[in-house]
Amino acid sequence: MNDKQQLLINCTSLIPVIGTLILIKVANDQLVTMVTAYVLCGELLGVLVSRILKLYHIDVVFVWLGGILLWLWYCFGVQPSYIG
């Protein structure tokens, strides 16, 4: 893999991580912040493991899937329990 491909993979891996950090900042709910922090830790752990194993395309898919599912959960699924 050449340097240009590696840079492209690194940049595409960082976009969902930045989106997850933005969600932590935007969300005003303790549950969302907690779940987002766990997803962010999972994404970063996945990137670390895939870099160690040199499976670069797997981490891109994993991180994007985690970021997209998290935003979908936030936009359509979060409802406080007291709203019934």
mmCIF file of C-alpha atoms in Angstrom, residues 14-78:
data_model
loop_
_atom_site.group_PDB
_atom_site.id
_atom_site.type_symbol
_atom_site.label_atom_id
_atom_site.label_comp_id
_atom_site.label_asym_id
_atom_site.label_seq_id
_atom_site.Cartn_x
_atom_site.Cartn_y
_atom_site.Cartn_z
ATOM 1 C CA LEU A 14 -11.246 10.047 11.196
ATOM 2 C CA ILE A 15 -14.493 11.480 9.779
ATOM 3 C CA PRO A 16 -16.858 9.270 11.866
ATOM 4 C CA VAL A 17 -14.695 9.751 14.954
ATOM 5 C CA ILE A 18 -15.040 13.520 14.549
ATOM 6 C CA GLY A 19 -18.795 13.067 14.046
ATOM 7 C CA THR A 20 -18.983 11.069 17.256
ATOM 8 C CA LEU A 21 -17.144 13.806 19.146
ATOM 9 C CA ILE A 22 -19.568 16.374 17.696
ATOM 10 C CA LEU A 23 -22.488 14.260 18.935
ATOM 11 C CA ILE A 24 -21.023 14.309 22.438
ATOM 12 C CA LYS A 25 -20.879 18.111 22.220
ATOM 13 C CA VAL A 26 -24.357 18.525 20.663
ATOM 14 C CA ALA A 27 -26.246 16.028 22.821
ATOM 15 C CA ASN A 28 -27.597 17.445 26.025
ATOM 16 C CA ASP A 29 -28.474 14.084 27.535
ATOM 17 C CA GLN A 30 -26.395 11.996 29.919
ATOM 18 C CA LEU A 31 -27.488 8.705 28.298
ATOM 19 C CA VAL A 32 -26.496 9.876 24.813
ATOM 20 C CA THR A 33 -23.140 11.097 26.065
ATOM 21 C CA MET A 34 -22.468 7.808 27.843
ATOM 22 C CA VAL A 35 -23.423 5.642 24.857
ATOM 23 C CA THR A 36 -21.470 7.896 22.509
ATOM 24 C CA ALA A 37 -18.387 7.637 24.702
ATOM 25 C CA TYR A 38 -18.626 3.829 24.632
ATOM 26 C CA VAL A 39 -19.050 3.810 20.848
ATOM 27 C CA LEU A 40 -16.086 6.164 20.452
ATOM 28 C CA CYS A 41 -13.927 3.878 22.599
ATOM 29 C CA GLY A 42 -15.056 0.902 20.504
ATOM 30 C CA GLU A 43 -14.282 2.725 17.276
ATOM 31 C CA LEU A 44 -10.812 3.720 18.426
ATOM 32 C CA LEU A 45 -10.111 0.207 19.736
ATOM 33 C CA GLY A 46 -11.246 -1.220 16.399
ATOM 34 C CA VAL A 47 -8.921 1.134 14.532
ATOM 35 C CA LEU A 48 -6.024 0.191 16.812
ATOM 36 C CA VAL A 49 -6.566 -3.553 16.417
ATOM 37 C CA SER A 50 -7.043 -3.336 12.652
ATOM 38 C CA ARG A 51 -3.865 -1.271 12.301
ATOM 39 C CA ILE A 52 -1.930 -3.829 14.324
ATOM 40 C CA LEU A 53 -3.308 -6.635 12.132
ATOM 41 C CA LYS A 54 -2.905 -4.497 8.969
ATOM 42 C CA LEU A 55 -6.575 -4.855 8.000
ATOM 43 C CA TYR A 56 -7.034 -1.250 6.954
ATOM 44 C CA HIS A 57 -10.312 -1.535 5.069
ATOM 45 C CA ILE A 58 -12.009 -3.371 7.941
ATOM 46 C CA ASP A 59 -11.482 -0.449 10.321
ATOM 47 C CA VAL A 60 -12.969 2.020 7.847
ATOM 48 C CA VAL A 61 -16.136 -0.062 7.526
ATOM 49 C CA PHE A 62 -16.309 -0.673 11.277
ATOM 50 C CA VAL A 63 -15.874 2.979 12.216
ATOM 51 C CA TRP A 64 -18.346 4.253 9.607
ATOM 52 C CA LEU A 65 -20.935 1.670 10.627
ATOM 53 C CA GLY A 66 -20.564 2.613 14.294
ATOM 54 C CA GLY A 67 -20.830 6.330 13.540
ATOM 55 C CA ILE A 68 -23.852 5.998 11.261
ATOM 56 C CA LEU A 69 -25.732 3.706 13.644
ATOM 57 C CA LEU A 70 -25.012 6.041 16.541
ATOM 58 C CA TRP A 71 -26.376 9.077 14.698
ATOM 59 C CA LEU A 72 -29.463 7.105 13.562
ATOM 60 C CA TRP A 73 -30.057 6.006 17.145
ATOM 61 C CA TYR A 74 -29.744 9.596 18.336
ATOM 62 C CA CYS A 75 -32.010 11.051 15.647
ATOM 63 C CA PHE A 76 -34.778 8.430 15.747
ATOM 64 C CA GLY A 77 -34.522 6.362 18.898
ATOM 65 C CA VAL A 78 -33.643 8.443 21.923
#
